[in-house]
PDB file of C-alpha atoms in Angstrom:
ATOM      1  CA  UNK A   1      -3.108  -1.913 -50.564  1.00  0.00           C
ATOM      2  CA  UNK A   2       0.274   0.408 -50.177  1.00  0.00           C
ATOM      3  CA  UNK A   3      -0.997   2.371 -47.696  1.00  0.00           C
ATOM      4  CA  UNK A   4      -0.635   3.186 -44.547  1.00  0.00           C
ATOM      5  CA  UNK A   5      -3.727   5.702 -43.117  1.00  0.00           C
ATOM      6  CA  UNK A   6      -4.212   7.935 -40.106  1.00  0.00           C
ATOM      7  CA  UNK A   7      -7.152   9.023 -37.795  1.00  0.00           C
ATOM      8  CA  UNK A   8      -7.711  12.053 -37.124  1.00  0.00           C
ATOM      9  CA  UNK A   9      -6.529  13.885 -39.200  1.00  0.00           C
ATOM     10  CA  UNK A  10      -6.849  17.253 -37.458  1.00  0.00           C
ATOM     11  CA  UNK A  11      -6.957  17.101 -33.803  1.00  0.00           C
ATOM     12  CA  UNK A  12      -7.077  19.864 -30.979  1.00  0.00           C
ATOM     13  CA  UNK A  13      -7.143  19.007 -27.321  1.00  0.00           C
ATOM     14  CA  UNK A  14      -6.930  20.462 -24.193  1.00  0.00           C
ATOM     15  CA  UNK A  15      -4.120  19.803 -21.757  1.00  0.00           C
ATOM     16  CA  UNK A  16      -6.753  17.637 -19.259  1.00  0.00           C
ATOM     17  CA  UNK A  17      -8.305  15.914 -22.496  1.00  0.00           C
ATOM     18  CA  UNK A  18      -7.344  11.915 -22.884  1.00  0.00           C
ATOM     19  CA  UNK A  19      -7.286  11.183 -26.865  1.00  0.00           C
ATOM     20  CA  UNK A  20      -5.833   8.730 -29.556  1.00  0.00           C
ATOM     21  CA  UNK A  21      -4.367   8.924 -32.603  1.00  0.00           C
ATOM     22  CA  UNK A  22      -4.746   5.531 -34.867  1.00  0.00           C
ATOM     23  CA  UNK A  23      -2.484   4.366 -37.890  1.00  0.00           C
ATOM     24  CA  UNK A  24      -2.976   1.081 -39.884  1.00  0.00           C
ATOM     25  CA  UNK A  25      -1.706  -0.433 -42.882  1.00  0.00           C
ATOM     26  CA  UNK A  26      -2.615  -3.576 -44.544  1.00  0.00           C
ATOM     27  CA  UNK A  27       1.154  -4.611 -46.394  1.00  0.00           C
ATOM     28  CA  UNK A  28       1.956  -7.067 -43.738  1.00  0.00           C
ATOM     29  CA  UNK A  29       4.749  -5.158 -42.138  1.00  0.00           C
ATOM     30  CA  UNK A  30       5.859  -6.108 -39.143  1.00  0.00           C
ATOM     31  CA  UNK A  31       7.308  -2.802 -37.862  1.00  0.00           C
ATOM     32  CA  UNK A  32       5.506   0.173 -37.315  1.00  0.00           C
ATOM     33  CA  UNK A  33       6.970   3.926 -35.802  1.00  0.00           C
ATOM     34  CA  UNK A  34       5.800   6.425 -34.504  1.00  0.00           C
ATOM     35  CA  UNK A  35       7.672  10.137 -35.488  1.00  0.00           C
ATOM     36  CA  UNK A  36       7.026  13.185 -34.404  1.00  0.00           C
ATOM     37  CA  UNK A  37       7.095  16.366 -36.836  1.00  0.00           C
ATOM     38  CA  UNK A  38       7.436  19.806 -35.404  1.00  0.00           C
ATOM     39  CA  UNK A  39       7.186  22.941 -38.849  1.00  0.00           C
ATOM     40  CA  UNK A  40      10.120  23.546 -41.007  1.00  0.00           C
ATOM     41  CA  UNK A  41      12.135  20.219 -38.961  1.00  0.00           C
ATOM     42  CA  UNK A  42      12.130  16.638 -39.413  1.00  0.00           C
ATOM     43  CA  UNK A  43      10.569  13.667 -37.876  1.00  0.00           C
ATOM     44  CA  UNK A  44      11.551  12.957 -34.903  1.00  0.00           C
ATOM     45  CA  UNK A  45      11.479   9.213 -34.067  1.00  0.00           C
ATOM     46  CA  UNK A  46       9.520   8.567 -30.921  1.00  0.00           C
ATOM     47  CA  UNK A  47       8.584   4.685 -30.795  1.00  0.00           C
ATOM     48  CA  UNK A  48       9.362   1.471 -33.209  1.00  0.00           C
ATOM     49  CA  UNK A  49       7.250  -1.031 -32.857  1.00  0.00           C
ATOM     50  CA  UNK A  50       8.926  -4.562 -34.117  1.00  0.00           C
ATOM     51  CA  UNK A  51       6.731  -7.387 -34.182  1.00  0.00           C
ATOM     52  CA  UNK A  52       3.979  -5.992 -32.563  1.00  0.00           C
ATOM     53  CA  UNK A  53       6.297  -5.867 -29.213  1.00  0.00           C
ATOM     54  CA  UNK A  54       8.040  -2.314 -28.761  1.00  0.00           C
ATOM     55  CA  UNK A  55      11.471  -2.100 -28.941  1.00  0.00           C
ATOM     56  CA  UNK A  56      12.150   1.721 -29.339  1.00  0.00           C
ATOM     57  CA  UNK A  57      11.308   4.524 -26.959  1.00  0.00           C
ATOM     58  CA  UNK A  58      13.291   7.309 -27.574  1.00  0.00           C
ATOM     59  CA  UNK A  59      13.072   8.727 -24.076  1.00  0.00           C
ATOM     60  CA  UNK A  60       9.532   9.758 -24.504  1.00  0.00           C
ATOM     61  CA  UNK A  61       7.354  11.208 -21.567  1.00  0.00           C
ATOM     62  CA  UNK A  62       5.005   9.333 -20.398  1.00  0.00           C
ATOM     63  CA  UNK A  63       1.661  11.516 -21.440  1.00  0.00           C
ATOM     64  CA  UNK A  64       2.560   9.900 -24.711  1.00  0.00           C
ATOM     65  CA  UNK A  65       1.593   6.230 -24.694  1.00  0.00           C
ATOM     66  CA  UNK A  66       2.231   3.755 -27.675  1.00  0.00           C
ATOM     67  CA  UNK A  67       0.219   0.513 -27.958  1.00  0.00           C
ATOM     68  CA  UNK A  68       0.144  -1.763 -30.980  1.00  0.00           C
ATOM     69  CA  UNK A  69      -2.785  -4.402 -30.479  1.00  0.00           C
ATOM     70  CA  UNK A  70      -1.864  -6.271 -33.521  1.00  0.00           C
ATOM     71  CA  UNK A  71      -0.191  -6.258 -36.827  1.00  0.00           C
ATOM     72  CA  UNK A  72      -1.787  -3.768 -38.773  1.00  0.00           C
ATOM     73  CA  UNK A  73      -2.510  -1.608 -35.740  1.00  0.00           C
ATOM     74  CA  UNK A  74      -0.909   1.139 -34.096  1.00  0.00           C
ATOM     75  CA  UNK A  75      -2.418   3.735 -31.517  1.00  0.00           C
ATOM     76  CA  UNK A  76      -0.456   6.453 -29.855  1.00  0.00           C
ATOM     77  CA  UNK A  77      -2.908   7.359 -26.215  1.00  0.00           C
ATOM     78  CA  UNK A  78      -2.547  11.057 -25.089  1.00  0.00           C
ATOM     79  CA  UNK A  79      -3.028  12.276 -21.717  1.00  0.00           C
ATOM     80  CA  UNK A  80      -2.207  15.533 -20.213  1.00  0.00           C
ATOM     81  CA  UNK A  81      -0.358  17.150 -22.775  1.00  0.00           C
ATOM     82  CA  UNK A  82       1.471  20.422 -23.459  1.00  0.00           C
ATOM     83  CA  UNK A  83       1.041  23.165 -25.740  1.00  0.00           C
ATOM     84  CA  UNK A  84       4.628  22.163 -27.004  1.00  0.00           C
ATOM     85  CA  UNK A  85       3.594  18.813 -28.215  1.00  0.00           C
ATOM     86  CA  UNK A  86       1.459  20.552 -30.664  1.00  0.00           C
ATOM     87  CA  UNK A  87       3.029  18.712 -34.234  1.00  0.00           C
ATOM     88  CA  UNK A  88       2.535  16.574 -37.147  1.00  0.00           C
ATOM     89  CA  UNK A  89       2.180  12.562 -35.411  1.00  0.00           C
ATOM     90  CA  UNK A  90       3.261  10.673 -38.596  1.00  0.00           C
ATOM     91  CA  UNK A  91       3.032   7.113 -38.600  1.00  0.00           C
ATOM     92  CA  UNK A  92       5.289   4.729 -40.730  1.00  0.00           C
ATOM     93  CA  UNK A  93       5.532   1.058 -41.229  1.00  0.00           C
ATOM     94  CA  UNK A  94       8.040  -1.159 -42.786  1.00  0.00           C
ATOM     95  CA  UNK A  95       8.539  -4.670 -43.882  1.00  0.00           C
ATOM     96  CA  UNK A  96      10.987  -5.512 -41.307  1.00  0.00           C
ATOM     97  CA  UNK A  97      13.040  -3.843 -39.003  1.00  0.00           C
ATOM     98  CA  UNK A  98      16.401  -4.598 -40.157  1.00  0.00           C
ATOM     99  CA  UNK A  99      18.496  -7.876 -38.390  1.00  0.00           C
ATOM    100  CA  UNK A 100      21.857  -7.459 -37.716  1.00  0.00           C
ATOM    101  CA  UNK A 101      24.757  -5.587 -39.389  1.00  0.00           C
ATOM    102  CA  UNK A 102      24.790  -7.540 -42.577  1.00  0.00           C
ATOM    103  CA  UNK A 103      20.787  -6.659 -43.532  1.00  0.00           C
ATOM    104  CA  UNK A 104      20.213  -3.408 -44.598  1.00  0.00           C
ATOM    105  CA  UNK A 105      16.447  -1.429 -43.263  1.00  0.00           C
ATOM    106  CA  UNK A 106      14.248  -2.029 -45.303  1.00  0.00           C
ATOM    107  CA  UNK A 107      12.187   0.894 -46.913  1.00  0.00           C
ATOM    108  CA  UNK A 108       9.702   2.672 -44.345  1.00  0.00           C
ATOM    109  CA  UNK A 109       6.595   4.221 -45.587  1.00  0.00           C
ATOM    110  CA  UNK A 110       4.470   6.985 -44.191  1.00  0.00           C
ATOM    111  CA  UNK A 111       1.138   7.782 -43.609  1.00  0.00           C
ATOM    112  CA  UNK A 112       0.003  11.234 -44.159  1.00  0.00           C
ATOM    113  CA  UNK A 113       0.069  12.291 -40.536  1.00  0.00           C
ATOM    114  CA  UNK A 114      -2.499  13.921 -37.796  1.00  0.00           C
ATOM    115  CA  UNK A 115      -2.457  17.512 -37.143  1.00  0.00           C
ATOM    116  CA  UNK A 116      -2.390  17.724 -33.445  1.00  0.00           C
ATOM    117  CA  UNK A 117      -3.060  21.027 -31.419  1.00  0.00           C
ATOM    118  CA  UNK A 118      -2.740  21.390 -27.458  1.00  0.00           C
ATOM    119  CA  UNK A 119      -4.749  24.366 -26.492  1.00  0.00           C
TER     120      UNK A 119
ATOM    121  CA  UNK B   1      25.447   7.169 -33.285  1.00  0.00           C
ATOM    122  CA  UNK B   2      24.675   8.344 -36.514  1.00  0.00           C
ATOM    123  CA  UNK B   3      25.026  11.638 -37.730  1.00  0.00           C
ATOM    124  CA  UNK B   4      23.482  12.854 -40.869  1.00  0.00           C
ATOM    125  CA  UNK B   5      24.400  16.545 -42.121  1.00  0.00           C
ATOM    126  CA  UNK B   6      22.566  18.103 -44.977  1.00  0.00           C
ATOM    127  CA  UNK B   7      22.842  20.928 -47.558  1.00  0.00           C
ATOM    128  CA  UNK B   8      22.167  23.128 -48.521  1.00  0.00           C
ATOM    129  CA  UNK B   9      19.070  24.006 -46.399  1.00  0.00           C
ATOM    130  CA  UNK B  10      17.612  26.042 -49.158  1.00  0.00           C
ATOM    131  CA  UNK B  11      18.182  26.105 -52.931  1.00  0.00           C
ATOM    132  CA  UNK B  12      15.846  27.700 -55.621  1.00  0.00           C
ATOM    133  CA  UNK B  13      16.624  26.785 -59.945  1.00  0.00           C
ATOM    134  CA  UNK B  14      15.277  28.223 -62.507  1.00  0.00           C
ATOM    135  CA  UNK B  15      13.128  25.853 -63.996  1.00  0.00           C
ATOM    136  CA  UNK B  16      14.471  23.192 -66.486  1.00  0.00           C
ATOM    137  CA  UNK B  17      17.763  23.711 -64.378  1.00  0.00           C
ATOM    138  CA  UNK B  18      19.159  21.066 -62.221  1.00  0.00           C
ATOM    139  CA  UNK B  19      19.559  20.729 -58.949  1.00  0.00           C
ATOM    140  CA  UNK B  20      21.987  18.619 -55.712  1.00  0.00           C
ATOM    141  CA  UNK B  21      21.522  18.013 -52.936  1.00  0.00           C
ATOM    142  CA  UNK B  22      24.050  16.781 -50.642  1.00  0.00           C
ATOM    143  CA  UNK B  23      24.171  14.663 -47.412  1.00  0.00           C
ATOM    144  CA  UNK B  24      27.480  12.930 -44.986  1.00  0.00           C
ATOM    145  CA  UNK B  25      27.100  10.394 -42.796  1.00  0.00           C
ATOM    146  CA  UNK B  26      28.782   9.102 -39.539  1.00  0.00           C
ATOM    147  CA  UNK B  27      28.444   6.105 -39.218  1.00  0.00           C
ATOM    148  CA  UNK B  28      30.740   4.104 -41.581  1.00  0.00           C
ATOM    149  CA  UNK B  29      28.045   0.748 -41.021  1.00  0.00           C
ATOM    150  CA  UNK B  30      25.403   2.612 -42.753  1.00  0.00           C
ATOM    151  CA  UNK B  31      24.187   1.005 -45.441  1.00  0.00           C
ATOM    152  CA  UNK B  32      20.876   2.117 -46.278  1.00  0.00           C
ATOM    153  CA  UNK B  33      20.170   5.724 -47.772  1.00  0.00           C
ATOM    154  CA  UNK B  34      16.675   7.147 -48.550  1.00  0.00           C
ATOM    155  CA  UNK B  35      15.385  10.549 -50.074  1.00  0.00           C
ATOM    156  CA  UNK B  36      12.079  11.739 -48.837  1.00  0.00           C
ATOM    157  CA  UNK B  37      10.061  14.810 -50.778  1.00  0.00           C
ATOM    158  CA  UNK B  38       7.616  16.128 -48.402  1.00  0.00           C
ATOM    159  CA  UNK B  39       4.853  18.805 -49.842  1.00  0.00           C
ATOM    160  CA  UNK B  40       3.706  21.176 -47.645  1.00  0.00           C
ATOM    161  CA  UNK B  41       1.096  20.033 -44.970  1.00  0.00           C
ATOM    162  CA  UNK B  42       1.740  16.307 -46.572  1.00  0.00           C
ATOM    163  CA  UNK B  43       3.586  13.223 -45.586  1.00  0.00           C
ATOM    164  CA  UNK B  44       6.986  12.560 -46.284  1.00  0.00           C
ATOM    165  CA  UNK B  45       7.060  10.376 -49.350  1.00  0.00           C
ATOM    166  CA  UNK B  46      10.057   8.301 -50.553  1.00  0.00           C
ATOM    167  CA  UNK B  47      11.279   9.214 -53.851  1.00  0.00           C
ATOM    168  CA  UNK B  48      14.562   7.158 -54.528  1.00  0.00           C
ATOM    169  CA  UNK B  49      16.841   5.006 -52.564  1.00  0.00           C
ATOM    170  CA  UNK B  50      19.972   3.823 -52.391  1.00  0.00           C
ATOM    171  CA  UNK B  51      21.487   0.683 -50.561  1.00  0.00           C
ATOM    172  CA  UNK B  52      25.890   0.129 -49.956  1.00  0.00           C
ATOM    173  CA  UNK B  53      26.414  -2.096 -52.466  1.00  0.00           C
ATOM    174  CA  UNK B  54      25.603  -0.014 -55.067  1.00  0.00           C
ATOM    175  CA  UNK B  55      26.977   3.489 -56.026  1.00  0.00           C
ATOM    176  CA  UNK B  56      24.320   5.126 -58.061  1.00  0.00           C
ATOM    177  CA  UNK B  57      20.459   4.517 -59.005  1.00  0.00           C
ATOM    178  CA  UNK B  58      18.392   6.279 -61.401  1.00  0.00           C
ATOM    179  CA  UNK B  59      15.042   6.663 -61.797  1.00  0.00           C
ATOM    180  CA  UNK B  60      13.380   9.023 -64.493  1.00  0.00           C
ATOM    181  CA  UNK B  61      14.869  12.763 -63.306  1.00  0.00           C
ATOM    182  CA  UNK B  62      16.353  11.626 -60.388  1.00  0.00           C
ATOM    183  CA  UNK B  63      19.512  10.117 -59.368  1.00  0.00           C
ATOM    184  CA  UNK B  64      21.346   9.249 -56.143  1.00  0.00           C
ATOM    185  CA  UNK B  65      25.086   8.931 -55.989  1.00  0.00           C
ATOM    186  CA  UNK B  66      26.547   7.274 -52.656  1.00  0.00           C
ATOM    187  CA  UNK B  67      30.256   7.569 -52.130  1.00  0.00           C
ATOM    188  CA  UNK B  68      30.926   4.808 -49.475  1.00  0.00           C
ATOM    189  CA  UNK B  69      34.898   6.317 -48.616  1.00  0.00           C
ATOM    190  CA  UNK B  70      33.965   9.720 -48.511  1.00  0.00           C
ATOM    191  CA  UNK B  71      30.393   8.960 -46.392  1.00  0.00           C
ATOM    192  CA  UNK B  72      28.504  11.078 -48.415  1.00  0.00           C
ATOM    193  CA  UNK B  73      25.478  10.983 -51.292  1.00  0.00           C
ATOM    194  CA  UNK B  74      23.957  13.136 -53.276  1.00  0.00           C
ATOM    195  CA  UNK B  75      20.418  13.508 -54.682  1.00  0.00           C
ATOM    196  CA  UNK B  76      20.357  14.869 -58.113  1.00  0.00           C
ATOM    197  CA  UNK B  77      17.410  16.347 -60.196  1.00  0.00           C
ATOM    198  CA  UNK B  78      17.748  17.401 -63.676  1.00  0.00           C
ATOM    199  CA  UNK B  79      15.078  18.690 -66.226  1.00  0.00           C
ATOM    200  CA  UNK B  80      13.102  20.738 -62.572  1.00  0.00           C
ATOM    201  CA  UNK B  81       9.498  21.492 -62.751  1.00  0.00           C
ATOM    202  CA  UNK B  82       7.630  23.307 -60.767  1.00  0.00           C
ATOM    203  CA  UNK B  83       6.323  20.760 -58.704  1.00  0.00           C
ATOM    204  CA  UNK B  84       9.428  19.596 -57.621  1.00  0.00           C
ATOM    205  CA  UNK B  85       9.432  22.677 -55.352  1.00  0.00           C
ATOM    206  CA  UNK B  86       9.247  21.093 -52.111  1.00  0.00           C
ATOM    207  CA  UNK B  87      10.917  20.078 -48.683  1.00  0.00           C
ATOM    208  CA  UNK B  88      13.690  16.806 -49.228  1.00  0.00           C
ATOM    209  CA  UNK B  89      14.767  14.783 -46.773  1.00  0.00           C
ATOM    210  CA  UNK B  90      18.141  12.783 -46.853  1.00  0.00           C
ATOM    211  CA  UNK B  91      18.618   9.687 -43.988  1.00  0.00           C
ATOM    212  CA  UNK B  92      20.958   7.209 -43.182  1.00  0.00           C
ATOM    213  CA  UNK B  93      20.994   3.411 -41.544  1.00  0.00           C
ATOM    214  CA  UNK B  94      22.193   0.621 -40.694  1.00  0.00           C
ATOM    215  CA  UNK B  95      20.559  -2.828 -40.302  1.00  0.00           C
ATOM    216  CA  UNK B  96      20.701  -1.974 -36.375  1.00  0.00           C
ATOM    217  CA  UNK B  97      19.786   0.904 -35.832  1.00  0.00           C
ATOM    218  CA  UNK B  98      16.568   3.787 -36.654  1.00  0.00           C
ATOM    219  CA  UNK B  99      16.614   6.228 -39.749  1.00  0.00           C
ATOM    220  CA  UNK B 100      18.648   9.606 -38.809  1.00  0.00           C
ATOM    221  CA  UNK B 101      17.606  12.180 -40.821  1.00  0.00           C
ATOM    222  CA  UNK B 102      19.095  15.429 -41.795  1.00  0.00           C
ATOM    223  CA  UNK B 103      17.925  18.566 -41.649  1.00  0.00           C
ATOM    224  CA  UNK B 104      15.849  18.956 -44.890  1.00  0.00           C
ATOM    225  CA  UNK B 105      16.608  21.109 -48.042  1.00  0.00           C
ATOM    226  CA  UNK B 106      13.892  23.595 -49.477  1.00  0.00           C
ATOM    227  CA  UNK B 107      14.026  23.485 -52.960  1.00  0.00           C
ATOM    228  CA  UNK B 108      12.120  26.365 -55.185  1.00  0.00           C
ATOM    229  CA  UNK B 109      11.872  25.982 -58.629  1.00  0.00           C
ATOM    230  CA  UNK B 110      11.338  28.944 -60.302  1.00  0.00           C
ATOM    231  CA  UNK B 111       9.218  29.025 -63.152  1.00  0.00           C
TER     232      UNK B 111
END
């Protein structure tokens, strides 16, 4: 399996709704990201996950919560969003996430996103 | 940090023409250099890479040339077909640090 999947793939809210967006993959990569794509722009890094312990937030508020219960796992928990955080959630994984200056990153993959609309 | 500056942001060929792409980089310990091609309303999906210690890679139409002393590479597609029309992403890393990407190129291939 070279996948990495999403669920939902479509999703519209409201701004008092609580709702998750899932991603696994089944390569045995041990990082997994979190991006955020808004139209014609792209994605936005919002959380790495390395070893199922998180090690990248890139300043994200916190109606956008990241939790990675194991492995192959990764949920992003969404509370009390804004119509502006209507976007493409894309999920990626990768073998590793890179150790040091002398080890290059190693390739990340993608999965094919949830469409998410705040009403 | 890294900065990762694209162009041109839009190009259309005719088909059978060939097309660049061109990206620079910031960050002199970069050493990792993917191309995405992204469909519309699909998910970015790598096409070619390219890693420091080498300075170009081919596969099939594609090619991507990385000049290490002038921080820049290229993505180059000869022989286009329509269904190369897309969105293509360029980004940059090192071992340390996230993918930066840059800004996207729309490519339209005429036929």
């Amino acid at each position: 399996d070279t996948e990495v999947t999403q669920t939902p793939k479509h999703l519209v809210m409201g701004m008092t709704n609580k709702k998750s967006l899932k991603c696994e993959q089944h390569m045995g990569h041990r990082a997994m990201y979190w991006y955020k794509q808004k139209a014609k722009k792209p994605p936005e890094l919002m959380f790495v996950y390395s070893y199922e312990k998180l090690s990248i937030n890139e300043s994200v508020p916190s109606r956008f919560s990241p939790e990675c219960p194991n492995s192959s796992l990764l949920n992003l928990h969404l509370h009390a969003l804004q119509p502006e955080d209507s976007a493409l959630y894309l999920c990626a994984s990768s073998r590793g996430p890179g150790q040091g200056a002398s080890r290059s990153t190693d390739t990340q993959y993608f999965g094919p996103g949830t469409r998410l609309t705040v009403l | 940090g890294e900065n990762v500056e694209q162009h041109p942001s839009t190009l259309s060929v005719q088909e059978g023409d060939s097309a660049v792409i061109k990206c620079t980089y910031s960050d002199s310990a970069s050493n990792y250099f993917p191309w995405y091609k992204q469909e519309l309303g699909k998910r970015p999906q790598l096409i070619i890479d390219i890693r420091s210690n080498v300075g170009e890679k081919k596969d099939q139409r594609i090619a991507v040339t990385l000049n290490k002393t002038a921080k820049h590479f290229s993505l180059h597609i000869t022989e286009t077909q329509p269904e190369d029309s897309a969105v293509y992403f360029c980004a940059g890393s090192s071992g340390n640090t996230p993918l930066v990407f840059g800004k996207g190129t729309r490519l339209s291939v005429i036929a």
